[in-house]
PDB file of C-alpha atoms in Angstrom:
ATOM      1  CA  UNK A 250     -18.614  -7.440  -8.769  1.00  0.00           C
ATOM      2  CA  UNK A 251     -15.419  -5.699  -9.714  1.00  0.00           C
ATOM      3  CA  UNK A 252     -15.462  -2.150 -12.148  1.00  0.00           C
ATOM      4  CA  UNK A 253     -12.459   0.035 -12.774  1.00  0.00           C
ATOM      5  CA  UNK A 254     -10.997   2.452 -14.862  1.00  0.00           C
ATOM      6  CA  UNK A 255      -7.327   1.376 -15.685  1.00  0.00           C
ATOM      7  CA  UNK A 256      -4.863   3.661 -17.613  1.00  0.00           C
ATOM      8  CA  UNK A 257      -1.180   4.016 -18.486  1.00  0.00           C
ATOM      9  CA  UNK A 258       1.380   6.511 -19.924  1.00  0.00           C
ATOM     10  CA  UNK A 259       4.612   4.795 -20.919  1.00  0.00           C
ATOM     11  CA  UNK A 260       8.212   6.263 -22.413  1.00  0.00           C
ATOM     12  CA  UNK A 261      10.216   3.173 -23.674  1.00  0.00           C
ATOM     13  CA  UNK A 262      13.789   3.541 -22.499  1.00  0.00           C
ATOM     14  CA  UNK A 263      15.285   6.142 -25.185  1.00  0.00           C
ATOM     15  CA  UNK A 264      17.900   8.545 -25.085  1.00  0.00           C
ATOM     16  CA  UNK A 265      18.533   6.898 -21.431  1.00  0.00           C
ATOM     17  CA  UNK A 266      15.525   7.438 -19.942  1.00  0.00           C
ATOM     18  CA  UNK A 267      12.140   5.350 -19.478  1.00  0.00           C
ATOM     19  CA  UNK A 268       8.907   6.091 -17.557  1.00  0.00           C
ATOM     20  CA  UNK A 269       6.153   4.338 -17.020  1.00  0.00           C
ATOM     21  CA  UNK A 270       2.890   5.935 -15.165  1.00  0.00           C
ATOM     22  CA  UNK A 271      -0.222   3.553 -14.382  1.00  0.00           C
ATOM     23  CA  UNK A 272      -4.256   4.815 -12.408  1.00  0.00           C
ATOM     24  CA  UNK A 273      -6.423   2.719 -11.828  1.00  0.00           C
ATOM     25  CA  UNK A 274      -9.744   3.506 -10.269  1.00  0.00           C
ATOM     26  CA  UNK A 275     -11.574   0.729  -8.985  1.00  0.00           C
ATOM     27  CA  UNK A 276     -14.860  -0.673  -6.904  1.00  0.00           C
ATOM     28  CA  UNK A 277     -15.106  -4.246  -5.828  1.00  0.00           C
ATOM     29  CA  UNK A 278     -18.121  -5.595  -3.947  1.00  0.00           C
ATOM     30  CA  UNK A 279     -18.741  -9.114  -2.716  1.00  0.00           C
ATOM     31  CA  UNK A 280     -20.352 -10.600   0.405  1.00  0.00           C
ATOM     32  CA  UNK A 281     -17.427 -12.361   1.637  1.00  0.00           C
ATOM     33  CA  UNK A 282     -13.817 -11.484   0.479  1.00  0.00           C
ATOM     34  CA  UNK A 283     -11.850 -14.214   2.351  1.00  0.00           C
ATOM     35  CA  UNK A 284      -8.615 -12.334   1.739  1.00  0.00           C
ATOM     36  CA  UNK A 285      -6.770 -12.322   4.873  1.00  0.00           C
ATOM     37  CA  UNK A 286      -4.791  -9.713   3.974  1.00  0.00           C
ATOM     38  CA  UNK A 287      -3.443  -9.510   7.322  1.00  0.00           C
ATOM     39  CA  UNK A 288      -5.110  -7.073   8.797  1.00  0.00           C
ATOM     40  CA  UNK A 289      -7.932  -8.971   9.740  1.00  0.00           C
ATOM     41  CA  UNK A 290     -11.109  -6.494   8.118  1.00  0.00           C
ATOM     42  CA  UNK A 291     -13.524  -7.961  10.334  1.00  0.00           C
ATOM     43  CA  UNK A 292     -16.266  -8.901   7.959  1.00  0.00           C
ATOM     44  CA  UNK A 293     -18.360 -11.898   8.881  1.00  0.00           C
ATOM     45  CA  UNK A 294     -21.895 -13.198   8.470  1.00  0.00           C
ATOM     46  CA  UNK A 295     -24.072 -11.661  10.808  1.00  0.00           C
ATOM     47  CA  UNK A 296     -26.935 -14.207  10.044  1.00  0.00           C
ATOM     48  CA  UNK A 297     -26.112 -16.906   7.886  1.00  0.00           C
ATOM     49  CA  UNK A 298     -29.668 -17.428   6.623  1.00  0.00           C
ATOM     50  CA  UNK A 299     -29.326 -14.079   4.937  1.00  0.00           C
ATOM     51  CA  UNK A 300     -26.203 -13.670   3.312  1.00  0.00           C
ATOM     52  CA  UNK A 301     -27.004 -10.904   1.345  1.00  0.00           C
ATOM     53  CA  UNK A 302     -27.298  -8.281   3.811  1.00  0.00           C
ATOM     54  CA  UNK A 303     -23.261  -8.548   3.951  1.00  0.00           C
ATOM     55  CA  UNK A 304     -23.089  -7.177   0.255  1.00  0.00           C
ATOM     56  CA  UNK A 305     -20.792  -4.244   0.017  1.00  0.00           C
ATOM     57  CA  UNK A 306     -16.987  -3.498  -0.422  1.00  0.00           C
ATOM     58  CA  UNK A 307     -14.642  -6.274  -0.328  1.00  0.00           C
ATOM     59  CA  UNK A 308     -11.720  -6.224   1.739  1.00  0.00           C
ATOM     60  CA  UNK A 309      -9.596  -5.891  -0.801  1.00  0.00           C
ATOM     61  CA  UNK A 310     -11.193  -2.701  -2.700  1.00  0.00           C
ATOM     62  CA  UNK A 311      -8.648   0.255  -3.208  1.00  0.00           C
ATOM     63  CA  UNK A 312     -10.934   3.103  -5.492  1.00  0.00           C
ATOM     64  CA  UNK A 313      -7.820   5.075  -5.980  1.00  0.00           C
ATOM     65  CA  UNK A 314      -3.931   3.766  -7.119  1.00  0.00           C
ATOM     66  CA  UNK A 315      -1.078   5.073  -8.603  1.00  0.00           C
ATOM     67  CA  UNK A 316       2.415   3.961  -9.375  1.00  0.00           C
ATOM     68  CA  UNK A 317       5.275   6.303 -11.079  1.00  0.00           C
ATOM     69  CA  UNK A 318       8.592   4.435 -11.956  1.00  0.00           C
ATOM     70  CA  UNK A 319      11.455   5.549 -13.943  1.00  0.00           C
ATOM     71  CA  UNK A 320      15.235   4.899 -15.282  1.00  0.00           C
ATOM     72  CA  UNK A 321      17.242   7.536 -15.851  1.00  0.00           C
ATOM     73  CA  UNK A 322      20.813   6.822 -17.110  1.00  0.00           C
ATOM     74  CA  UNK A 323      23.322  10.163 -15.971  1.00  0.00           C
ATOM     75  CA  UNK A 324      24.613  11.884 -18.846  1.00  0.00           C
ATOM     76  CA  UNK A 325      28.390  11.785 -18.116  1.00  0.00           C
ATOM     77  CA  UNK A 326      30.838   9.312 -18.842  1.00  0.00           C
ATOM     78  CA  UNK A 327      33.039   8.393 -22.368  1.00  0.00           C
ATOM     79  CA  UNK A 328      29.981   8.391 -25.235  1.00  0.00           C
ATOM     80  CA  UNK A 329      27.783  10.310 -23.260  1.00  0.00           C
ATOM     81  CA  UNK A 330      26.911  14.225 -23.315  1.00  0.00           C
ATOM     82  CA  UNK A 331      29.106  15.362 -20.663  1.00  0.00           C
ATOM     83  CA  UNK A 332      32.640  14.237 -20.243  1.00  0.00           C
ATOM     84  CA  UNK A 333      33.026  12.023 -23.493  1.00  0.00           C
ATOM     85  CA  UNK A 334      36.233  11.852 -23.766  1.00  0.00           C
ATOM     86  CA  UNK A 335      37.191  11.195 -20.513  1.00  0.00           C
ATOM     87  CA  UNK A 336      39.230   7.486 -20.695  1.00  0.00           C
ATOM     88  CA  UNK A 337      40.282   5.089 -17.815  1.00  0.00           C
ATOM     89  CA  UNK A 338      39.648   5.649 -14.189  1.00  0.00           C
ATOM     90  CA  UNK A 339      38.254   8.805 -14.687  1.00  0.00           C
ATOM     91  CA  UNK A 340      35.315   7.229 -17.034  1.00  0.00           C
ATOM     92  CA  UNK A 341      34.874   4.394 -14.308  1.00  0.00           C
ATOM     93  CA  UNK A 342      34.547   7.245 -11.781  1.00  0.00           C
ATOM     94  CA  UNK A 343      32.041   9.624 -13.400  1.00  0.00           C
ATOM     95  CA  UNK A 344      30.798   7.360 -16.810  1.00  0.00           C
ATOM     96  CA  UNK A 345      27.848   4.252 -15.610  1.00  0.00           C
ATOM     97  CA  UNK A 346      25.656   5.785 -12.847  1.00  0.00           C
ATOM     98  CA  UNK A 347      21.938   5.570 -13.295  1.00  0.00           C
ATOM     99  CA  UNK A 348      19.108   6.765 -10.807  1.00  0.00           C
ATOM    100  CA  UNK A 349      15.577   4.894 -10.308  1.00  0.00           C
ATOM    101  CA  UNK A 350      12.236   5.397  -8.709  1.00  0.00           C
ATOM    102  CA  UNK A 351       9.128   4.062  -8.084  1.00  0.00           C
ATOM    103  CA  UNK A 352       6.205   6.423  -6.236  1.00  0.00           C
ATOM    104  CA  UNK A 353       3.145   4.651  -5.085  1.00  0.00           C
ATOM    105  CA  UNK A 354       0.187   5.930  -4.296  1.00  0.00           C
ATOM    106  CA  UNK A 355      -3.569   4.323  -2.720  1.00  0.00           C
ATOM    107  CA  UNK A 356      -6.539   4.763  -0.827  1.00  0.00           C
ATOM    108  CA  UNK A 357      -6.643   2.476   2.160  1.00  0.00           C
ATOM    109  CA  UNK A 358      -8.796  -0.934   2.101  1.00  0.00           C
ATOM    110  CA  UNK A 359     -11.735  -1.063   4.240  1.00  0.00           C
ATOM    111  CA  UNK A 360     -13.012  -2.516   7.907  1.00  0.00           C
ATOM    112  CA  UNK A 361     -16.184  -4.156   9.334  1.00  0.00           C
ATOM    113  CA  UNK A 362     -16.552  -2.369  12.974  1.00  0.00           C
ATOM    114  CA  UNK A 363     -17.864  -4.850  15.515  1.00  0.00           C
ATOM    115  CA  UNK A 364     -19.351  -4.528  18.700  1.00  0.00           C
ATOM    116  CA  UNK A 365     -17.599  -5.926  22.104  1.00  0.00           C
ATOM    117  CA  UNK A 366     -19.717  -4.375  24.548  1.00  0.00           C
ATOM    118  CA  UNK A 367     -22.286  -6.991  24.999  1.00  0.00           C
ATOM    119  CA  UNK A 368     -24.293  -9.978  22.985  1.00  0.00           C
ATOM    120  CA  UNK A 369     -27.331  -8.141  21.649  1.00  0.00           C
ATOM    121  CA  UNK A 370     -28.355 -10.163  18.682  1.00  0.00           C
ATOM    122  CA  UNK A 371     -30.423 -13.391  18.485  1.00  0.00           C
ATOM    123  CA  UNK A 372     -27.881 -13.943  16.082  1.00  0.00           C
ATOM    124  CA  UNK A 373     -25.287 -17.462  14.723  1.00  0.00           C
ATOM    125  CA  UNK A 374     -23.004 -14.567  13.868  1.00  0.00           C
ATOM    126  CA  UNK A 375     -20.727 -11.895  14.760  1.00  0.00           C
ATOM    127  CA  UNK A 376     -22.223  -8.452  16.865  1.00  0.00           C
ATOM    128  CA  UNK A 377     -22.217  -5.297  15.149  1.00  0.00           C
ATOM    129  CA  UNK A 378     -22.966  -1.889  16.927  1.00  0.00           C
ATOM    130  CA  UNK A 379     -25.735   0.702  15.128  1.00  0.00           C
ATOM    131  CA  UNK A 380     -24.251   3.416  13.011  1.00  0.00           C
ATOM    132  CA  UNK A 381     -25.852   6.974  13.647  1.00  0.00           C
ATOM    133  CA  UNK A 382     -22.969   9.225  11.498  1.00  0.00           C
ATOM    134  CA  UNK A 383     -20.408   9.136   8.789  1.00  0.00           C
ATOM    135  CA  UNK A 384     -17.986   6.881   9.898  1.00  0.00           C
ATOM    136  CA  UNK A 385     -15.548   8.569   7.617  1.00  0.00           C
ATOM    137  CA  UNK A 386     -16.373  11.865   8.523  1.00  0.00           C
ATOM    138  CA  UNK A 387     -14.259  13.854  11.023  1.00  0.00           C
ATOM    139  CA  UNK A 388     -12.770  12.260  13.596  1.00  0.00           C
ATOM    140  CA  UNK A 389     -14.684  13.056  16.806  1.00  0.00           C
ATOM    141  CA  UNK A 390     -11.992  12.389  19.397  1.00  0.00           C
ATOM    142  CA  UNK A 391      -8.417  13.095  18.779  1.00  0.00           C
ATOM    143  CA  UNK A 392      -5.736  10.685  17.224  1.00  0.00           C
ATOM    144  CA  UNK A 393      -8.258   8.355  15.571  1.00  0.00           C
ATOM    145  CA  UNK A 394      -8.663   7.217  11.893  1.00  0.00           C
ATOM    146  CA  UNK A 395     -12.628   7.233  11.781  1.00  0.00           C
ATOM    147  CA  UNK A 396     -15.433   8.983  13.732  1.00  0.00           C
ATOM    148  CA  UNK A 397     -15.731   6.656  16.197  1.00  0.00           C
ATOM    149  CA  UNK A 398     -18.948   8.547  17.678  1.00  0.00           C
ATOM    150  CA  UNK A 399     -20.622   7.344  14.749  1.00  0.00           C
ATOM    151  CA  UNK A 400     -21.390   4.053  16.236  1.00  0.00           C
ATOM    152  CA  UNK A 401     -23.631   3.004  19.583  1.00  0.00           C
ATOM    153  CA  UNK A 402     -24.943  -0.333  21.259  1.00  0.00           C
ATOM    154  CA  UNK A 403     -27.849  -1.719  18.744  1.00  0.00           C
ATOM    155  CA  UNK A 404     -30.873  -2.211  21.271  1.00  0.00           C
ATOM    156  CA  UNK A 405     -31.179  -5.798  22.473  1.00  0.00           C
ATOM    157  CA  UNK A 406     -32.603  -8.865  20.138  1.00  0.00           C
ATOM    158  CA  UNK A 407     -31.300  -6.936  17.088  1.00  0.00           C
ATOM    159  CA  UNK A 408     -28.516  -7.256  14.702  1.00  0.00           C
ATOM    160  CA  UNK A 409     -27.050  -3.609  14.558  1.00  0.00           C
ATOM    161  CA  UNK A 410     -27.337  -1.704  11.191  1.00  0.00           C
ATOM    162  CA  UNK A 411     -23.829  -1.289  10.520  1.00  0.00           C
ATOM    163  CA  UNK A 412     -23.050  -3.025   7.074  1.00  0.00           C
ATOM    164  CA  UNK A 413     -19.702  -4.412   6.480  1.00  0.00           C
ATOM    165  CA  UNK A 414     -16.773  -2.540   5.887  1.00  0.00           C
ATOM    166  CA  UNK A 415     -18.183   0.731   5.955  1.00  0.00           C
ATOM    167  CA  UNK A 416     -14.753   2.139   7.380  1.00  0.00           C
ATOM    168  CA  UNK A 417     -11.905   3.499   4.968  1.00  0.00           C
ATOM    169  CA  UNK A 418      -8.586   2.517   5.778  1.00  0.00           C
ATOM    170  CA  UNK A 419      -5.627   4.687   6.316  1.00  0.00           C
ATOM    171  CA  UNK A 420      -3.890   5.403   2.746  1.00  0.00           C
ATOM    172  CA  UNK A 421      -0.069   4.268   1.220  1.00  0.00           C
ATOM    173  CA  UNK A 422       2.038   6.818   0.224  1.00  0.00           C
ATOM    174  CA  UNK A 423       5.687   5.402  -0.415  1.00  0.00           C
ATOM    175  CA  UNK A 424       8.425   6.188  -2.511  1.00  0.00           C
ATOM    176  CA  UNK A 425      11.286   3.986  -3.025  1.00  0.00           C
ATOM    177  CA  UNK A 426      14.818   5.104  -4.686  1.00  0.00           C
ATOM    178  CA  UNK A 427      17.786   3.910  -6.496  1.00  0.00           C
ATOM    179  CA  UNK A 428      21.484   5.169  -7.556  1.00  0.00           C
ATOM    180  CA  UNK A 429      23.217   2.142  -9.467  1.00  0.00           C
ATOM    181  CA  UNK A 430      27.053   2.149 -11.303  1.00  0.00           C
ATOM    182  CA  UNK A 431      28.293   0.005 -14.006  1.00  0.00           C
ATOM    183  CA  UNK A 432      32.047  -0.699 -14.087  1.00  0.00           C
ATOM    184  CA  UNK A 433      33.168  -2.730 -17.021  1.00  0.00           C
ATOM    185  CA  UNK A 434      35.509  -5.236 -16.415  1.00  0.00           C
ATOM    186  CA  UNK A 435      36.027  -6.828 -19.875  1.00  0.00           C
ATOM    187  CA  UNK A 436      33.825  -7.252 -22.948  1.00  0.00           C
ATOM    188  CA  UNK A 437      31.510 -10.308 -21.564  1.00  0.00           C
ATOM    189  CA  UNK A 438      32.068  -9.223 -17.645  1.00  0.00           C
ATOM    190  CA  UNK A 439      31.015  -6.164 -15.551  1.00  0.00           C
ATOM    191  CA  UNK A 440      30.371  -5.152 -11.906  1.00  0.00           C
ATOM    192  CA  UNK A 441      27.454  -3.509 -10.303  1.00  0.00           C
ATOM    193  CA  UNK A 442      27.077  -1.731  -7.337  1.00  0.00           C
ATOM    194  CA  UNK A 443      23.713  -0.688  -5.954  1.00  0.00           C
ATOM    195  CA  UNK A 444      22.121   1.463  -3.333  1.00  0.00           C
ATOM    196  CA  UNK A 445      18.501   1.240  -2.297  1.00  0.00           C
ATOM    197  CA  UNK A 446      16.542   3.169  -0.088  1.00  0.00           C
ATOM    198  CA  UNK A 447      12.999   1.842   0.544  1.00  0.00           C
ATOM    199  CA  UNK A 448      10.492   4.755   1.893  1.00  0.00           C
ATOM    200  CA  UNK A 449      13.168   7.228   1.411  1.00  0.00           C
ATOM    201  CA  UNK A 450      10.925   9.890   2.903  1.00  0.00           C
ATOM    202  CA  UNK A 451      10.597   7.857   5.708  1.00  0.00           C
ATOM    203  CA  UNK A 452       7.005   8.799   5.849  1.00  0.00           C
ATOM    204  CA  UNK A 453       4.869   6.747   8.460  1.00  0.00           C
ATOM    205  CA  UNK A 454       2.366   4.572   7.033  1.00  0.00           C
ATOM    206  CA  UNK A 455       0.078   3.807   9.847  1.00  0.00           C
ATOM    207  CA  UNK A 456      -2.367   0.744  10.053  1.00  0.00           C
ATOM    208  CA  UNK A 457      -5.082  -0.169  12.583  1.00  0.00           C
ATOM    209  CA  UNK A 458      -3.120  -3.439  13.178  1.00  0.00           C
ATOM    210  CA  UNK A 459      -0.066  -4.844  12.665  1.00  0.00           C
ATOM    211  CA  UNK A 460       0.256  -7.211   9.631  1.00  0.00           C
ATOM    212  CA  UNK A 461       0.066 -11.251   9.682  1.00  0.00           C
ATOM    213  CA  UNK A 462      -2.655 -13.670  10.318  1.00  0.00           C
ATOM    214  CA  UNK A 463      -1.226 -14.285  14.091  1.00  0.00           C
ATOM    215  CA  UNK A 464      -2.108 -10.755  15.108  1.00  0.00           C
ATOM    216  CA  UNK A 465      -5.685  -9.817  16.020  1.00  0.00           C
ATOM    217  CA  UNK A 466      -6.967  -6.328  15.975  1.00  0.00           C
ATOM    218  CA  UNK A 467      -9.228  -4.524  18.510  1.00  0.00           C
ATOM    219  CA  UNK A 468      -8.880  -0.956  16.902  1.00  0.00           C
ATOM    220  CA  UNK A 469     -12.133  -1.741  15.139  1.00  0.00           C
ATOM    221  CA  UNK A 470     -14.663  -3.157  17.911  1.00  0.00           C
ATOM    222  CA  UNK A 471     -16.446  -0.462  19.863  1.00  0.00           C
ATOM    223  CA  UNK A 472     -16.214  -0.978  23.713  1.00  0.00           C
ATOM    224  CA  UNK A 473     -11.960  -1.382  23.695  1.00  0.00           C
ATOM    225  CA  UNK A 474      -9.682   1.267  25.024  1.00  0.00           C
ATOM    226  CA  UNK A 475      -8.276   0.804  21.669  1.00  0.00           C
ATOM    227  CA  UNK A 476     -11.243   1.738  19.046  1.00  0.00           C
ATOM    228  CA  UNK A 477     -10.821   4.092  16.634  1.00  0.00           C
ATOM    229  CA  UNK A 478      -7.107   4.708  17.091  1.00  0.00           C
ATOM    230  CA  UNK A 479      -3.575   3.495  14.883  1.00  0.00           C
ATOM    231  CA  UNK A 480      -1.492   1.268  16.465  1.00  0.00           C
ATOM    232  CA  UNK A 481       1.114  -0.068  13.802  1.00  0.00           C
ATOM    233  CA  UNK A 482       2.460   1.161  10.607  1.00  0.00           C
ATOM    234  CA  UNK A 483       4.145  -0.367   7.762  1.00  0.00           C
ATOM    235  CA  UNK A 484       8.171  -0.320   7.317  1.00  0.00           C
ATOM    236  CA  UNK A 485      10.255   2.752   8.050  1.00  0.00           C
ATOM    237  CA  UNK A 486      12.971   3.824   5.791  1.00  0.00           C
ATOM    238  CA  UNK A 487      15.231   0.948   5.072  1.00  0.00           C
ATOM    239  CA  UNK A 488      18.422   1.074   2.927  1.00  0.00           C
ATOM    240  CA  UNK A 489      20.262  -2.061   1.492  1.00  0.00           C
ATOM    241  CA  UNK A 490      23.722  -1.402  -0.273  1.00  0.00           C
ATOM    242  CA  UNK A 491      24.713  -4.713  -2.870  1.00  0.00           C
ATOM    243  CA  UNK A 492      27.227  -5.776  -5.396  1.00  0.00           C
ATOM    244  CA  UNK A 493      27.130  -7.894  -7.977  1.00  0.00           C
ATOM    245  CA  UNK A 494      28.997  -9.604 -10.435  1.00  0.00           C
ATOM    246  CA  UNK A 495      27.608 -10.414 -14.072  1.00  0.00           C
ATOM    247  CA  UNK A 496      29.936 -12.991 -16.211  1.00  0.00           C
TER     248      UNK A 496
END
């Protein structure tokens, strides 16, 4: 069951400049996602004969994204509004540069939180703890994404209340950059050179695990040294330099 606002403001490229602005808020719900997005959620049946019980956000549900992106073409350079007339080297020096950006923006997807402390369920599935708090309220021991006092040993022969994914994710917030120059070679030929800078900010986008199918993650089973707390992030700043040649 999927439901979401989408929306969009868009500029078409004009005057040298284009933007283009998308939102979309969103709530998915299913009872098994299967979306192995890496970061191994957790979710699983906890008793196959009721399948039901395991209705609630999928793994991939984001309720909150935004993405900002623009081109701006620089004003300077022969035809432009600063230094028109300028002719030879000195337009292939100042004419041709143009800037880009793209700004993204999410809430984090969600996590099942499992229990490792013991078997307690005359269960065919996996062991879940019993909740008690807000999961997603403050953080009741330093360093750690989620209140991890919100969840205790169910008492034995039962399943443990906690539904699945009940745990928000850490958030994205990335913004990747662009300075590009045009030097015209001949009427049907030009050269481009490019500088990128991925997460220019360099801000740390931490996740409970790191990404790929081979890597497990503990950070969300109660009983581990590790539950409750970040232990990978996504790429730091990276910057790529590239030229190309366009016959």
């Amino acid at each position: 069951s999927y439901n979401s606002l989408q929306t969009k403001v868009q500029k078409n490229f004009s005057h040298g400049f284009s933007f283009l602005a998308t939102y979309t808020w969103a709530h998915s719900l299913d009872n098994a996602s299967s979306a192995n997005l890496g970061a191994q959620n957790g979710g699983d049946f906890r008793y196959f004969q009721d399948r039901g019980i395991e209705y609630a956000n999928s793994d991939f549900d984001v309720r909150n994204r935004a993405v900002i992106s623009g081109v701006w073409q620089l004003p300077f350079g022969r035809g432009r509004a600063y230094a028109s007339s300028v002719n030879g080297a000195m337009n292939q020096l100042v004419g041709g540069w143009q800037v880009a950006g793209i700004a993204s923006f999410s809430n984090g997807n969600w996590f099942t939180i499992t229990d490792s402390n013991g078997n307690f369920a005359n269960s065919d599935g996996q062991q879940r703890p019993n909740e008690i708090a807000n999961p997603n309220g403050a953080p009741c021991q330093a360093n750690t994404f989620f209140n991890t006092c919100a969840f205790v040993d169910p008492p034995l022969g039962s399943f443990g209340n906690t539904g699945r994914n009940t745990v928000a994710g850490p958030g994205l917030y990335n913004i990747d950059f662009s300075v590009f120059k045009e030097f015209r070679t001949s009427e049907r030929t030009h050269l481009e050179f490019r500088s990128e800078f991925f997460n220019i900010l360099n801000h740390a986008n931490f996740l409970p695990a790191q990404t790929g199918p081979q890597f497990g993650i503990n950070t969300t089973s109660l009983g581990v040294p590790e539950f409750g707390f970040l232990t990978a992030a996504r790429p730091p700043r990276e910057i790529q330099f590239a030229l190309k040649f366009f016959f």
